[in-house]
């Protein structure tokens, strides 16, 4: 072998080694992607199975619950559980009560949380930081501690046993104020300064500049407040003393407390209670993700 040939072989060796390294790295990346995909599918199946089983039981005949055969799907599809549920219980009233309370609490909560977040983020006043941290401190208090104070408050106001006993105490939350403040902090001060030069006051700045930029935040607040209110059980059970004011979670407890509870009807009511929140989240999903991401900028 000549000297020139040896030099060409030595020069080509590192190149072949580099190509082999690239191929090996690509194989490892491919294998990692496959493993992650498998894990994601398994996690999705585990998390979705309870919802799937709820749908199966709600659409199954009652006899399927007492059979010894293992089934992952109904022996036959039926809507008897839903028709029997509406015929035996006042589900329509429970559903209407939940909608009324959830809509009022959500609207008031969004307005109050946005205004409070704007004040803490952009306005300067004495004790602003101390008041904000005092509001955050309430997050560590158990719900059972505040219920006593809330009960005395609604009793003194004379609204115990009405919708307002549930709506007013939950119209604003420390979590909502925190998210609103963090989001509004990300709005440039230069925009507000330009509005002030045009003679705009604090409320007009909020309405004309801040509010149009808060669409993702509004979506986050709507989803969080609506879900919390729709699923709330303990406080409505205490504050609503009349049967015709009961909400869906209380109705579920009523069904479970029957002498011979019908689990197919319980699953049917659970499915009906779950569907509105699923639809709401799907409608606001894009804005919800944006709002959560931007609320943690500062």
XYZ file of C-alpha atoms in Angstrom:
298
model
C 0.000 0.000 0.000
C 1.387 3.320 -1.001
C 1.699 6.307 1.331
C -1.042 8.173 -0.536
C -3.481 5.264 -0.104
C -2.755 5.063 3.621
C -3.466 8.761 4.016
C -6.830 8.419 2.209
C -7.814 5.472 4.480
C -6.912 7.430 7.619
C -8.851 10.455 6.406
C -11.957 8.388 5.664
C -11.981 6.544 8.995
C -13.131 9.507 11.157
C -15.835 10.307 8.612
C -17.186 6.749 8.773
C -17.025 6.886 12.573
C -18.971 10.174 12.588
C -21.668 8.764 10.296
C -22.002 5.699 12.504
C -22.347 7.905 15.571
C -25.123 9.920 13.902
C -27.004 6.744 12.948
C -26.639 5.383 16.491
C -27.958 8.616 17.987
C -30.932 8.580 15.631
C -31.756 4.997 16.620
C -31.654 5.946 20.297
C -33.898 8.947 19.664
C -36.322 6.740 17.713
C -36.391 4.179 20.523
C -36.946 6.926 23.124
C -39.831 8.353 21.083
C -41.458 4.922 20.805
C -41.128 4.316 24.563
C -42.635 7.733 25.337
C -45.492 7.095 22.926
C -46.252 3.739 24.551
C -46.179 5.291 28.029
C -48.461 8.131 26.889
C -50.959 5.651 25.436
C -50.934 3.570 28.620
C -51.438 6.650 30.820
C -54.298 7.868 28.579
C -56.003 4.471 28.783
C -55.681 4.353 32.575
C -57.033 7.891 32.973
C -59.861 7.460 30.453
C -61.048 4.063 31.705
C -63.165 5.414 34.627
C -65.045 7.681 32.213
C -65.454 4.804 29.766
C -66.776 2.554 32.535
C -69.219 5.255 33.617
C -70.606 5.416 30.076
C -70.808 1.603 29.874
C -72.734 1.262 33.140
C -75.039 4.183 32.311
C -75.984 2.569 28.978
C -76.217 -1.022 30.270
C -79.304 -2.909 31.468
C -79.551 -3.379 35.223
C -79.051 -7.128 34.834
C -75.505 -6.590 33.571
C -74.408 -5.426 37.033
C -75.311 -8.757 38.619
C -73.961 -11.120 36.004
C -70.809 -13.121 36.672
C -69.582 -12.681 33.094
C -66.762 -10.196 32.600
C -67.885 -7.444 30.235
C -66.183 -4.287 29.009
C -69.219 -3.197 26.993
C -73.006 -3.408 27.452
C -74.827 -6.574 26.461
C -77.233 -4.183 24.746
C -77.452 -0.398 24.631
C -80.382 1.127 26.494
C -81.560 4.547 27.626
C -83.882 3.135 30.298
C -81.569 4.345 33.055
C -81.919 7.949 31.897
C -85.675 7.795 31.372
C -86.166 6.086 34.742
C -83.933 8.681 36.393
C -85.990 11.619 35.119
C -89.248 9.813 35.915
C -88.301 8.975 39.518
C -86.390 12.092 40.604
C -86.505 15.825 40.008
C -83.315 15.822 37.950
C -84.424 18.737 35.772
C -84.712 20.981 38.829
C -81.291 19.883 40.135
C -79.780 20.532 36.724
C -81.424 23.979 36.466
C -80.264 24.952 39.962
C -76.681 23.974 39.132
C -76.775 26.000 35.918
C -78.184 29.123 37.614
C -75.699 29.035 40.493
C -72.742 28.228 38.241
C -73.539 31.018 35.764
C -73.952 33.667 38.465
C -70.851 32.614 40.400
C -68.766 32.439 37.215
C -69.818 35.883 35.963
C -69.323 37.548 39.346
C -66.090 35.669 39.960
C -64.561 36.685 36.625
C -65.498 40.353 37.129
C -64.289 40.561 40.731
C -61.078 38.609 40.130
C -60.191 40.692 37.063
C -60.769 43.983 38.877
C -58.822 42.825 41.934
C -55.977 41.491 39.804
C -55.821 44.775 37.886
C -55.706 46.762 41.123
C -52.921 44.631 42.603
C -50.914 44.620 39.360
C -51.167 48.175 38.032
C -52.502 50.522 40.712
C -50.393 52.011 43.496
C -51.988 52.284 46.936
C -50.959 51.926 50.563
C -50.744 48.346 51.810
C -51.066 46.786 48.356
C -48.465 44.060 48.907
C -49.618 43.296 52.449
C -53.234 42.964 51.325
C -52.261 40.728 48.402
C -50.204 38.374 50.567
C -53.003 38.309 53.143
C -55.358 37.147 50.396
C -52.864 34.467 49.342
C -52.566 33.314 52.946
C -56.203 32.210 52.866
C -55.192 29.433 50.450
C -53.672 27.470 53.338
C -56.902 27.561 55.353
C -59.019 24.395 55.180
C -62.479 24.834 53.706
C -64.033 23.627 56.965
C -62.523 26.600 58.818
C -64.132 29.228 56.587
C -67.538 27.530 56.480
C -68.398 28.681 60.002
C -67.696 32.310 59.126
C -69.568 31.977 55.827
C -72.580 30.456 57.578
C -72.752 33.311 60.099
C -72.347 35.831 57.285
C -75.213 34.511 55.143
C -77.395 34.147 58.241
C -76.771 37.745 59.321
C -77.479 38.969 55.786
C -80.785 37.075 55.746
C -79.979 35.112 52.598
C -79.593 31.664 54.167
C -81.506 29.050 52.206
C -81.430 31.012 48.932
C -79.298 30.986 45.801
C -77.397 34.022 47.062
C -76.145 32.080 50.071
C -74.119 29.969 47.635
C -73.311 32.671 45.084
C -71.992 35.582 47.142
C -69.439 33.819 49.412
C -67.805 32.161 46.396
C -67.828 35.156 44.032
C -64.065 35.698 44.393
C -61.186 33.405 45.275
C -57.545 33.960 46.198
C -56.515 31.676 43.344
C -58.439 33.752 40.809
C -56.987 37.013 42.144
C -53.475 35.551 41.988
C -53.880 34.341 38.395
C -55.366 37.687 37.320
C -52.559 39.665 38.933
C -49.835 37.513 37.407
C -51.391 37.752 33.951
C -51.971 41.521 34.055
C -48.408 42.098 35.249
C -47.326 40.887 31.809
C -49.181 43.754 30.080
C -46.629 46.508 29.256
C -46.948 49.653 31.366
C -46.262 51.708 28.231
C -49.757 50.882 26.942
C -51.340 52.241 30.096
C -49.111 55.314 30.069
C -50.209 56.059 26.520
C -53.837 55.798 27.624
C -53.206 58.155 30.524
C -51.744 60.723 28.118
C -55.068 60.613 26.252
C -56.871 61.415 29.489
C -58.167 57.939 30.342
C -58.860 57.099 33.975
C -58.173 53.817 35.760
C -61.498 52.213 34.889
C -61.322 53.270 31.244
C -57.763 51.910 31.029
C -59.047 48.618 32.362
C -62.021 48.511 30.006
C -60.294 49.695 26.834
C -56.747 48.294 27.161
C -56.471 45.610 29.820
C -59.753 43.764 29.305
C -59.313 43.089 25.540
C -55.883 41.563 26.259
C -57.253 39.273 28.973
C -59.180 36.805 26.811
C -56.926 33.839 27.690
C -57.153 34.803 31.370
C -60.945 35.034 31.166
C -61.042 31.530 29.672
C -58.925 30.206 32.550
C -61.120 31.859 35.158
C -64.328 30.676 33.491
C -63.146 27.055 33.398
C -61.739 27.004 36.942
C -64.636 28.838 38.588
C -67.334 26.981 36.659
C -65.831 23.567 37.414
C -65.351 24.353 41.110
C -68.910 25.681 41.445
C -70.528 22.931 39.386
C -68.842 20.210 41.476
C -69.179 21.949 44.848
C -71.021 19.797 47.336
C -70.314 20.722 50.959
C -71.258 24.416 50.957
C -74.487 24.107 48.892
C -75.539 21.239 51.169
C -75.195 23.582 54.161
C -76.532 26.773 52.580
C -79.550 25.338 50.713
C -82.180 23.975 53.070
C -85.036 23.432 50.584
C -85.189 20.328 48.400
C -86.203 22.272 45.311
C -82.940 24.264 45.517
C -80.636 21.240 45.549
C -77.875 20.998 42.950
C -76.623 17.947 41.025
C -73.907 16.907 43.539
C -76.515 16.914 46.321
C -78.843 14.957 44.056
C -76.128 12.344 43.565
C -75.838 11.991 47.335
C -79.620 11.619 47.524
C -79.527 8.777 45.001
C -76.700 7.016 46.831
C -78.573 7.279 50.127
C -81.592 5.317 48.922
C -82.398 2.023 50.650
C -81.634 0.121 47.439
C -79.471 2.440 45.331
C -79.664 1.937 41.580
C -76.059 2.170 40.411
C -76.999 2.393 36.753
C -79.047 5.518 37.471
C -76.246 6.902 39.638
C -73.833 6.468 36.746
C -76.360 8.028 34.371
C -76.677 11.110 36.589
C -72.882 11.270 36.998
C -72.504 11.231 33.225
C -75.060 14.014 32.824
C -73.246 16.057 35.472
C -69.882 15.541 33.784
C -70.785 16.330 30.169
C -71.309 20.139 30.518
C -67.834 20.609 32.016
C -66.244 18.509 29.277
C -67.964 20.618 26.611
C -66.933 23.849 28.363
C -63.292 22.795 28.566
C -63.190 21.697 24.933
C -64.622 25.045 23.815
C -62.090 27.068 25.826
C -59.129 24.689 25.686
C -56.921 26.837 23.442
C -57.394 29.991 25.498
C -57.126 28.012 28.722
C -53.623 26.726 27.867
C -52.493 30.213 26.790
C -53.819 31.799 29.969
C -52.166 29.268 32.266
C -48.851 29.675 30.448
C -48.909 33.482 30.502
C -50.045 33.697 34.131
C -46.672 32.321 35.204
C -44.536 34.825 33.268
C -43.875 36.981 36.325
